[in-house]
XYZ file of N, CA, C and O in Angstrom:
712
model
N 15.620 33.754 -53.219
C 15.172 32.681 -52.821
C 16.523 31.773 -52.928
O 16.597 30.973 -52.116
N 17.447 31.981 -53.807
C 18.645 31.324 -53.786
C 20.102 32.215 -53.231
O 19.899 33.423 -53.844
N 20.787 31.629 -52.577
C 22.000 32.414 -52.419
C 22.999 31.646 -53.400
O 22.991 30.539 -53.857
N 24.131 32.578 -53.945
C 24.835 31.942 -54.864
C 26.375 32.321 -54.488
O 26.567 33.065 -53.634
N 27.237 31.408 -55.028
C 28.669 31.542 -54.545
C 29.264 30.971 -55.877
O 29.023 30.700 -56.587
N 30.735 32.115 -56.156
C 31.683 31.647 -57.324
C 32.714 31.017 -56.807
O 33.081 31.262 -55.607
N 33.347 30.126 -57.452
C 34.458 29.904 -57.371
C 35.312 31.031 -57.475
O 35.534 31.536 -58.341
N 36.596 30.982 -57.003
C 37.571 32.124 -57.421
C 38.044 32.383 -58.690
O 38.012 33.092 -59.275
N 38.297 30.974 -59.437
C 38.734 30.878 -60.619
C 38.280 29.350 -61.229
O 38.479 28.691 -60.671
N 37.693 29.390 -62.565
C 37.522 28.100 -62.987
C 39.063 26.969 -62.883
O 38.675 25.987 -62.443
N 40.143 27.859 -63.175
C 41.186 27.071 -63.024
C 41.547 26.359 -61.676
O 41.940 25.166 -61.645
N 41.304 26.968 -60.689
C 41.400 26.301 -59.286
C 40.428 25.505 -58.902
O 40.855 24.601 -58.169
N 38.930 25.575 -59.585
C 38.095 25.050 -58.916
C 38.378 23.265 -59.539
O 38.116 22.392 -59.232
N 38.676 23.369 -61.070
C 39.039 21.997 -61.475
C 40.079 21.929 -62.686
O 39.766 22.452 -63.694
N 41.333 22.216 -62.041
C 42.772 22.706 -62.950
C 42.941 21.439 -63.946
O 44.088 21.789 -64.539
N 42.261 20.244 -63.547
C 42.920 19.109 -64.371
C 41.919 18.924 -65.612
O 42.487 17.403 -65.985
N 40.832 19.433 -65.916
C 40.231 19.209 -66.928
C 40.608 19.722 -68.185
O 40.991 20.759 -67.975
N 40.718 18.947 -69.315
C 40.909 19.240 -70.383
C 39.556 20.324 -70.779
O 38.735 20.254 -70.651
N 40.163 21.325 -71.874
C 39.248 22.488 -72.136
C 38.175 21.842 -72.955
O 36.833 22.408 -72.778
N 37.929 20.745 -73.612
C 37.010 20.213 -74.230
C 35.410 19.824 -73.430
O 34.543 19.733 -73.554
N 36.385 19.417 -72.296
C 35.384 18.943 -71.178
C 34.568 20.007 -70.609
O 33.341 19.701 -70.235
N 35.254 21.219 -70.592
C 34.728 21.963 -69.972
C 33.638 23.173 -70.764
O 32.344 23.992 -70.435
N 33.597 23.108 -72.284
C 33.086 24.006 -73.174
C 31.852 23.068 -73.412
O 31.596 22.163 -73.812
N 30.904 24.286 -74.157
C 29.601 23.795 -74.835
C 28.723 22.956 -73.765
O 27.631 21.698 -74.473
N 28.524 22.586 -72.809
C 27.887 21.967 -71.663
C 27.493 22.771 -70.464
O 28.406 22.917 -69.772
N 26.184 22.479 -70.173
C 25.664 23.035 -68.825
C 25.479 21.942 -68.334
O 24.325 20.872 -68.639
N 26.097 21.646 -67.044
C 25.758 20.503 -66.174
C 25.287 20.964 -64.575
O 25.835 22.072 -64.184
N 24.074 20.501 -64.145
C 23.379 20.799 -63.008
C 23.719 19.810 -62.104
O 23.664 18.406 -62.474
N 24.060 20.148 -60.679
C 24.358 19.114 -59.861
C 23.559 19.583 -58.563
O 23.728 20.652 -58.291
N 22.630 18.536 -57.991
C 21.770 18.799 -57.111
C 21.841 17.906 -55.564
O 22.114 16.716 -55.781
N 21.872 18.680 -54.361
C 21.558 17.915 -53.238
C 20.191 18.393 -52.635
O 19.750 19.350 -52.258
N 19.078 17.361 -53.084
C 17.897 17.644 -52.772
C 17.324 17.590 -51.472
O 17.639 16.702 -50.708
N 16.560 18.564 -51.117
C 15.810 18.501 -49.935
C 15.420 19.920 -49.605
O 14.940 20.624 -50.710
N 14.574 20.100 -48.572
C 13.962 21.489 -48.367
C 15.059 22.776 -48.621
O 14.410 23.681 -49.154
N 16.121 22.400 -48.323
C 17.387 23.643 -48.579
C 18.343 22.691 -49.652
O 18.633 21.948 -49.003
N 17.864 22.777 -50.823
C 18.579 22.464 -51.819
C 19.881 22.872 -52.300
O 19.701 24.083 -52.637
N 21.090 22.244 -52.236
C 21.885 22.655 -52.899
C 22.298 22.578 -54.215
O 21.897 21.661 -54.781
N 22.887 23.355 -55.058
C 22.951 23.303 -56.451
C 24.628 23.745 -57.062
O 25.031 24.709 -56.135
N 24.877 23.517 -57.721
C 26.311 23.694 -58.608
C 26.005 23.534 -60.023
O 25.347 22.325 -60.668
N 26.683 24.516 -60.786
C 26.123 24.743 -62.185
C 27.589 24.698 -63.044
O 28.472 25.588 -62.515
N 27.739 23.935 -63.873
C 29.063 24.093 -64.539
C 28.578 24.861 -65.884
O 27.801 24.371 -66.902
N 28.907 26.035 -66.261
C 28.015 26.772 -67.356
C 29.005 26.423 -68.317
O 29.967 25.849 -68.550
N 28.405 27.053 -69.691
C 28.909 26.653 -71.082
C 29.940 27.618 -70.993
O 31.218 26.864 -71.681
N 30.210 28.868 -70.326
C 31.514 29.342 -70.280
C 32.801 28.371 -69.108
O 33.909 29.022 -69.122
N 32.688 27.291 -68.922
C 33.241 26.680 -67.842
C 33.273 27.026 -66.343
O 34.089 26.397 -65.718
N 32.824 28.299 -66.049
C 32.830 28.802 -64.757
C 31.954 27.931 -63.889
O 30.535 27.396 -64.674
N 31.930 27.574 -62.685
C 31.083 26.845 -61.799
C 30.522 27.993 -60.915
O 30.856 28.753 -60.137
N 29.272 27.858 -60.793
C 28.449 28.834 -59.880
C 27.753 27.664 -58.931
O 27.282 26.548 -59.357
N 27.696 28.126 -57.674
C 26.932 27.390 -57.035
C 25.967 27.967 -55.791
O 26.144 29.104 -55.577
N 24.916 27.214 -55.094
C 24.026 28.032 -54.106
C 23.180 27.217 -53.395
O 23.235 25.752 -53.526
N 22.319 27.703 -52.733
C 21.358 26.870 -51.797
C 19.987 27.649 -52.634
O 19.794 28.848 -52.620
N 18.830 26.614 -52.829
C 17.669 27.525 -52.843
C 16.494 26.831 -51.735
O 16.681 25.614 -51.520
N 15.681 27.339 -51.116
C 14.758 27.002 -50.017
C 13.332 26.799 -50.759
O 12.765 27.707 -51.230
N 12.997 25.500 -50.338
C 11.692 25.108 -50.758
C 10.929 24.650 -49.531
O 10.158 23.690 -49.765
N 11.176 25.552 -48.204
C 10.377 25.250 -47.387
C 8.687 26.001 -47.556
O 8.810 26.668 -48.186
N 7.721 24.964 -47.217
C 6.461 25.594 -47.521
C 6.214 26.753 -46.756
O 6.930 26.978 -45.691
N 5.238 27.665 -47.088
C 4.744 28.899 -46.417
C 3.753 28.339 -45.599
O 3.187 27.414 -45.622
N 3.384 29.197 -44.737
C 2.446 28.875 -43.649
C 1.019 28.772 -44.080
O 0.185 27.617 -43.792
N 0.754 29.334 -45.525
C -0.574 28.805 -46.336
C -0.359 28.131 -47.210
O -1.490 28.214 -48.425
N 0.602 27.619 -47.909
C 0.737 26.740 -49.020
C 0.252 25.572 -48.763
O -0.161 24.824 -47.812
N -0.280 25.086 -50.045
C -0.696 23.519 -50.017
C 0.171 22.698 -49.933
O 1.735 23.122 -50.237
N -0.055 21.538 -50.108
C 0.915 20.371 -50.009
C 1.904 20.376 -51.127
O 3.012 19.944 -51.207
N 1.433 20.627 -52.552
C 2.050 20.747 -53.829
C 3.082 22.065 -54.022
O 3.858 21.969 -55.033
N 2.980 23.173 -52.957
C 3.377 24.228 -53.690
C 5.289 24.128 -53.585
O 5.499 24.738 -54.517
N 5.512 23.187 -52.702
C 7.256 22.902 -52.635
C 7.469 22.537 -54.242
O 8.598 23.277 -54.643
N 6.876 21.571 -54.459
C 7.125 20.987 -55.496
C 6.813 22.083 -57.195
O 7.860 21.910 -57.953
N 5.881 22.678 -56.834
C 5.574 23.689 -58.274
C 6.683 24.718 -58.004
O 7.199 25.112 -59.314
N 7.118 25.397 -56.865
C 8.326 26.382 -56.883
C 9.580 25.779 -57.711
O 10.377 26.079 -58.002
N 9.759 24.572 -56.984
C 10.983 23.813 -57.529
C 10.857 23.555 -58.825
O 12.303 23.722 -59.266
N 9.979 23.161 -59.496
C 9.806 22.903 -61.030
C 9.960 24.246 -61.552
O 10.586 24.599 -62.870
N 9.554 25.608 -60.952
C 9.584 26.718 -61.421
C 11.212 27.275 -61.512
O 11.847 27.883 -62.155
N 11.808 26.975 -60.419
C 13.390 27.284 -60.406
C 13.859 26.416 -61.262
O 14.845 26.950 -61.929
N 13.552 25.054 -61.703
C 14.289 24.773 -62.493
C 14.272 25.145 -63.591
O 15.151 25.201 -64.564
N 13.363 25.441 -64.216
C 12.758 25.921 -65.543
C 13.663 27.615 -65.511
O 14.419 27.756 -66.636
N 13.911 28.142 -64.504
C 14.343 29.538 -64.609
C 15.996 29.323 -64.538
O 16.625 29.966 -65.498
N 16.487 28.158 -64.105
C 17.867 27.731 -63.980
C 18.154 27.574 -65.484
O 19.359 27.717 -65.971
N 17.526 26.756 -66.245
C 17.248 26.567 -67.533
C 17.448 27.636 -68.522
O 18.128 27.738 -69.453
N 16.717 28.380 -68.330
C 16.456 29.683 -69.195
C 17.489 30.448 -68.908
O 18.192 30.975 -69.889
N 17.932 30.950 -67.903
C 19.175 31.637 -67.487
C 20.573 30.885 -67.927
O 21.480 31.894 -68.136
N 20.694 29.972 -67.804
C 22.226 29.568 -67.723
C 22.333 28.660 -69.277
O 23.328 28.592 -69.588
N 21.340 28.715 -70.112
C 21.555 28.204 -71.474
C 20.726 26.960 -71.336
O 20.558 26.209 -70.281
N 20.630 26.005 -72.200
C 19.881 24.754 -72.216
C 20.846 23.639 -71.056
O 22.063 23.346 -71.309
N 20.355 23.391 -70.312
C 20.798 21.960 -69.501
C 20.931 20.928 -70.090
O 20.266 20.322 -70.766
N 21.964 20.338 -70.377
C 22.807 19.208 -70.838
C 22.493 17.840 -69.742
O 22.097 16.901 -70.679
N 22.722 18.091 -68.660
C 22.665 16.794 -67.904
C 22.778 17.041 -66.662
O 23.007 18.182 -66.331
N 21.797 16.164 -65.612
C 21.452 16.435 -64.160
C 22.081 15.291 -63.395
O 21.495 14.295 -63.590
N 22.856 15.516 -62.491
C 23.411 14.784 -61.429
C 22.889 14.704 -60.079
O 22.746 16.337 -59.804
N 22.283 14.236 -59.478
C 22.095 14.523 -57.904
C 22.148 13.450 -57.088
O 22.611 12.158 -57.343
N 22.294 13.389 -55.698
C 22.416 12.802 -54.620
C 21.587 11.824 -54.235
O 20.390 12.206 -53.846
N 21.868 10.574 -54.666
C 21.043 9.440 -54.569
C 20.953 8.920 -53.095
O 21.958 8.252 -52.861
N 19.882 9.311 -52.342
C 19.749 8.818 -51.137
C 19.288 7.781 -50.951
O 17.961 7.475 -51.388
N 19.646 6.814 -50.154
C 18.668 5.179 -50.119
C 18.052 5.393 -48.606
O 17.120 4.479 -48.580
N 18.675 6.013 -47.758
C 18.104 5.865 -46.556
C 18.032 7.412 -45.831
O 18.970 8.101 -45.816
N 16.704 7.648 -45.233
C 17.036 8.853 -44.379
C 16.737 8.342 -43.295
O 15.649 7.514 -42.517
N 16.987 9.376 -41.998
C 16.777 9.470 -40.823
C 15.231 9.692 -40.392
O 14.649 9.237 -39.136
N 14.783 10.331 -41.092
C 13.159 10.717 -40.809
C 12.395 10.580 -41.584
O 12.802 10.942 -42.962
N 10.765 10.629 -41.848
C 9.790 10.494 -42.859
C 9.759 11.528 -43.568
O 9.333 11.623 -44.874
N 9.700 12.512 -42.833
C 9.515 13.921 -43.380
C 10.753 14.161 -44.430
O 10.192 14.297 -45.368
N 11.563 13.841 -44.187
C 12.702 14.193 -44.931
C 12.682 13.260 -46.043
O 12.855 13.653 -47.389
N 12.194 11.949 -45.923
C 12.147 11.205 -47.089
C 11.065 11.472 -47.959
O 11.085 11.379 -49.201
N 9.961 11.900 -47.544
C 8.883 12.260 -48.210
C 9.427 13.735 -49.201
O 8.826 13.517 -50.451
N 9.830 14.366 -48.409
C 10.626 15.598 -49.432
C 11.357 15.068 -50.461
O 11.299 15.354 -51.530
N 12.308 14.576 -50.154
C 13.215 13.822 -51.009
C 12.568 13.425 -52.234
O 12.721 13.233 -53.474
N 11.776 12.190 -51.838
C 10.804 11.412 -52.760
C 10.170 12.303 -53.938
O 10.143 12.354 -55.016
N 9.319 13.304 -53.290
C 8.738 14.512 -54.118
C 9.611 15.260 -54.807
O 9.117 15.533 -56.038
N 10.774 15.572 -54.481
C 11.808 16.587 -55.329
C 12.184 15.769 -56.504
O 12.349 16.139 -57.549
N 12.736 14.155 -56.061
C 13.187 13.550 -57.068
C 12.206 13.261 -57.797
O 12.294 13.360 -59.499
N 10.723 13.027 -57.756
C 10.038 12.858 -58.730
C 9.719 14.044 -59.422
O 9.235 14.047 -60.915
N 9.780 15.186 -58.922
C 9.651 16.266 -59.968
C 10.622 16.592 -60.598
O 10.295 17.065 -61.938
N 11.944 16.448 -60.227
C 13.104 16.469 -60.981
C 13.023 15.496 -62.235
O 13.514 16.233 -63.146
N 12.681 14.385 -62.295
C 12.959 13.612 -62.799
C 11.664 13.501 -64.190
O 11.997 13.432 -65.353
N 10.636 14.184 -63.764
C 9.508 14.247 -64.717
C 9.952 15.711 -65.679
O 9.807 15.552 -66.671
N 10.664 16.446 -64.617
C 10.860 17.994 -65.456
C 11.952 17.701 -66.442
O 11.849 18.177 -67.505
N 13.042 16.450 -66.017
C 14.072 16.314 -67.058
C 13.467 15.361 -68.225
O 13.927 15.644 -69.456
N 12.636 14.608 -67.900
C 11.918 13.606 -69.029
C 11.392 14.453 -70.020
O 11.505 14.256 -71.318
N 10.199 15.297 -69.464
C 9.521 16.197 -70.694
C 10.377 16.868 -71.559
O 10.150 17.702 -72.768
N 12.004 17.251 -70.986
C 12.969 18.072 -71.838
C 13.946 17.314 -72.531
O 14.668 17.915 -72.978
N 13.653 16.042 -72.159
C 14.719 15.164 -72.762
C 16.145 15.114 -72.333
O 17.419 15.338 -73.052
N 16.590 15.641 -70.899
C 17.682 15.882 -70.314
C 17.834 14.771 -69.497
O 17.297 14.238 -68.900
N 19.082 14.384 -69.862
C 19.867 12.973 -69.203
C 19.923 13.305 -67.931
O 20.226 14.260 -67.433
N 19.597 12.177 -66.583
C 19.853 12.744 -65.131
C 20.519 11.214 -64.509
O 19.938 10.301 -65.073
N 20.867 11.350 -63.464
C 21.397 10.565 -62.622
C 21.741 10.759 -61.267
O 22.256 11.639 -61.018
N 21.427 9.798 -60.487
C 21.691 9.746 -59.118
C 23.188 9.026 -58.664
O 23.602 8.240 -59.509
N 23.748 9.877 -58.207
C 25.093 9.491 -57.556
C 24.985 8.897 -55.968
O 24.544 9.567 -55.383
N 25.201 7.485 -55.520
C 25.447 7.454 -54.293
C 25.911 8.225 -53.371
O 26.810 8.986 -53.743
N 25.548 8.570 -52.125
C 26.217 9.374 -51.371
C 27.729 8.966 -51.011
O 28.261 9.720 -50.724
N 28.185 7.551 -50.493
C 29.284 7.186 -50.426
C 30.200 7.651 -51.478
O 31.451 8.006 -51.239
N 29.685 7.363 -52.696
C 30.611 7.869 -53.739
C 30.984 9.197 -53.700
O 32.040 9.388 -54.035
N 30.338 10.043 -53.694
C 30.368 11.826 -53.325
C 31.364 11.827 -52.567
O 32.491 12.391 -52.657
N 31.049 11.339 -51.403
C 32.172 11.662 -50.003
C 33.436 11.033 -50.449
O 34.174 11.543 -49.994
N 33.679 9.782 -51.267
C 34.710 9.137 -51.103
C 35.751 10.185 -52.059
O 36.739 10.395 -52.113
N 34.846 10.425 -53.191
C 35.369 11.315 -54.216
C 36.262 12.490 -53.484
O 37.129 13.354 -54.166
N 35.385 13.339 -53.042
C 35.589 14.963 -52.092
C 36.633 14.720 -51.296
O 37.238 15.384 -51.142
N 36.624 13.656 -50.304
C 37.467 13.611 -49.168
C 38.060 12.277 -48.984
O 39.277 12.353 -48.046
N 37.853 11.322 -49.609
C 38.753 10.088 -49.827
C 38.185 9.090 -48.618
O 38.566 7.694 -48.131
N 37.089 9.730 -47.811
C 36.597 8.901 -46.978
C 34.939 8.652 -47.175
O 34.124 9.704 -47.526
N 34.050 7.514 -47.550
C 32.892 7.392 -47.855
C 31.885 7.828 -46.918
O 30.763 7.653 -47.083
N 32.514 7.973 -45.426
C 31.470 8.109 -44.550
C 31.702 9.540 -44.195
O 31.447 9.898 -42.743
N 32.359 10.563 -44.672
C 32.862 11.804 -44.256
C 31.572 12.688 -43.522
O 30.534 12.271 -44.229
N 31.793 13.485 -42.750
C 30.885 14.083 -42.081
C 30.713 15.784 -42.876
O 31.332 15.724 -43.589
N 29.811 16.566 -42.204
C 29.470 17.586 -43.132
C 30.336 18.385 -42.883
O 30.793 19.268 -44.342
N 31.375 18.623 -41.924
C 32.501 19.440 -41.951
C 33.574 19.121 -42.641
O 33.791 19.868 -43.448
N 33.652 17.978 -42.974
C 34.751 17.485 -43.828
C 34.403 17.732 -45.195
O 35.512 18.021 -46.301
N 32.915 17.467 -45.377
C 32.537 18.022 -46.940
C 32.721 19.583 -47.492
O 33.081 19.873 -48.504
N 32.356 20.198 -46.208
C 32.904 21.689 -46.614
C 34.050 22.222 -46.628
O 34.775 22.976 -47.532
N 35.103 21.249 -45.937
C 36.814 21.510 -46.037
C 36.966 21.343 -47.502
O 37.755 21.899 -47.714
N 36.410 20.094 -48.187
C 36.960 19.938 -49.309
C 36.442 20.886 -49.981
O 37.332 20.898 -51.132
N 35.161 21.193 -50.128
C 34.727 22.276 -51.062
C 35.833 23.385 -50.856
O 36.058 24.081 -52.122
N 35.872 24.069 -49.741
C 36.945 24.900 -49.527
C 38.070 24.927 -50.111
O 38.892 25.870 -50.590
N 38.809 23.833 -49.986
C 40.031 23.331 -50.387
C 40.197 23.469 -51.753
O 41.047 23.703 -52.546
N 38.850 23.460 -52.279
C 38.808 23.325 -54.234
C 38.931 24.914 -54.612
O 38.202 25.062 -55.772
N 38.494 25.710 -53.466
C 38.303 27.221 -53.742
C 37.185 27.698 -53.862
O 36.882 28.558 -54.501
N 35.970 26.743 -53.441
C 34.489 27.442 -53.363
C 34.630 27.820 -51.742
O 35.388 27.660 -50.912
N 33.263 28.472 -51.448
C 32.794 28.901 -50.193
C 31.473 28.609 -50.093
O 30.627 29.581 -49.850
N 31.478 27.664 -49.581
C 29.887 26.929 -49.534
C 29.336 27.477 -48.446
O 30.044 27.508 -47.374
N 27.976 28.048 -48.593
C 27.269 28.606 -47.373
C 26.741 27.367 -46.257
O 27.021 27.783 -44.990
N 26.874 26.080 -46.883
C 26.326 25.014 -45.784
C 26.863 23.713 -46.600
O 27.167 23.793 -47.490
N 26.581 22.504 -45.734
C 26.736 21.105 -46.345
C 25.769 20.971 -47.512
O 26.270 20.184 -48.425
N 24.778 21.397 -47.775
C 24.018 21.413 -48.729
C 24.710 21.614 -50.153
O 24.834 21.062 -51.531
N 25.261 22.898 -50.181
C 25.919 23.601 -51.642
C 27.199 22.658 -51.536
O 27.681 22.319 -52.404
N 27.830 22.518 -50.243
C 29.163 21.809 -50.568
C 28.875 20.588 -51.207
O 29.596 19.502 -51.904
N 27.977 19.605 -50.795
C 27.306 18.385 -51.406
C 27.329 18.669 -52.800
O 27.656 17.804 -53.624
N 26.562 19.413 -53.153
C 26.245 19.857 -54.858
C 27.717 20.094 -55.484
O 27.538 19.408 -56.613
N 28.483 20.829 -55.065
C 29.580 21.157 -55.472
C 30.619 19.864 -55.785
O 31.063 19.298 -56.796
N 30.510 18.853 -54.613
C 31.304 17.625 -54.647
C 30.716 16.784 -55.700
O 31.391 15.729 -56.591
N 29.347 16.898 -56.096
C 28.502 15.808 -57.135
C 29.087 16.560 -58.401
O 29.435 15.446 -59.346
N 29.013 17.941 -58.706
C 29.546 18.266 -59.924
C 30.907 17.751 -60.231
O 31.198 17.696 -61.265
N 31.784 18.220 -58.876
C 33.284 17.717 -59.687
C 33.376 16.358 -60.020
O 34.318 16.167 -60.630
N 32.541 15.705 -59.165
C 32.680 14.175 -59.497
C 32.100 13.947 -60.882
O 32.938 13.111 -61.451
N 31.296 14.390 -61.523
C 30.440 14.244 -62.669
C 31.723 14.706 -63.727
O 31.751 13.995 -64.975
N 32.069 15.898 -63.368
C 32.859 16.447 -64.490
C 34.233 15.629 -64.411
O 35.088 15.346 -65.634
N 34.664 15.363 -63.333
C 36.584 14.473 -63.466
C 36.329 13.162 -63.645
O 37.378 12.444 -64.103
N 34.876 12.604 -63.304
C 35.178 10.936 -63.688
C 34.373 10.778 -64.887
O 34.159 9.580 -65.275
N 33.914 12.197 -65.921
C 32.709 12.078 -66.869
C 31.813 11.325 -66.774
O 31.237 10.108 -67.227
N 31.116 11.425 -65.272
C 29.653 10.538 -64.803
C 29.963 8.977 -64.462
O 29.173 8.496 -64.482
N 31.412 8.858 -63.986
C 31.742 7.477 -63.451
C 32.252 6.760 -64.345
O 32.726 5.618 -64.183
N 32.692 7.236 -65.691
C 33.208 6.284 -66.598
C 34.661 6.154 -66.562
O 35.299 5.115 -66.913
N 35.126 7.191 -65.790
C 36.865 7.229 -65.349
C 37.105 6.611 -64.161
O 36.483 6.961 -63.275
């Protein structure tokens, strides 16, 4: 269901973070969509990333996508240790109605799941993520993938590259505080 990518080393991926920032917190970053990009900063300081498909099957009901997303979040939480914080790409405008519906459903599922577990979550505007990763607030998909590669990652697609960028933004700015 999910593809996995590892950075060559934690030091190459985030060289300027103090050890205190790296340790004892599991942080999850998500680029929500039918193909959801994800990046996880583990307790050990390593960053893992990949994509997960929530495309409905031929005989699935309308809510199955969201049930599978809930189960996926629970499994990530179980396998990685307790998630301490979740950051996601906050999209204000979609080009297509279906994409807007899927995003809204995934965001509702994510926020309800996090609320039930007392996990803080926050959306990061698209322009903020792109500006942090590339220096340009309207960077295209190829630029986002190149920025992730320059940091030592090998994203499979733009969804994974966006999740990596969200995670690096959250870690490097302490969630926008710096």
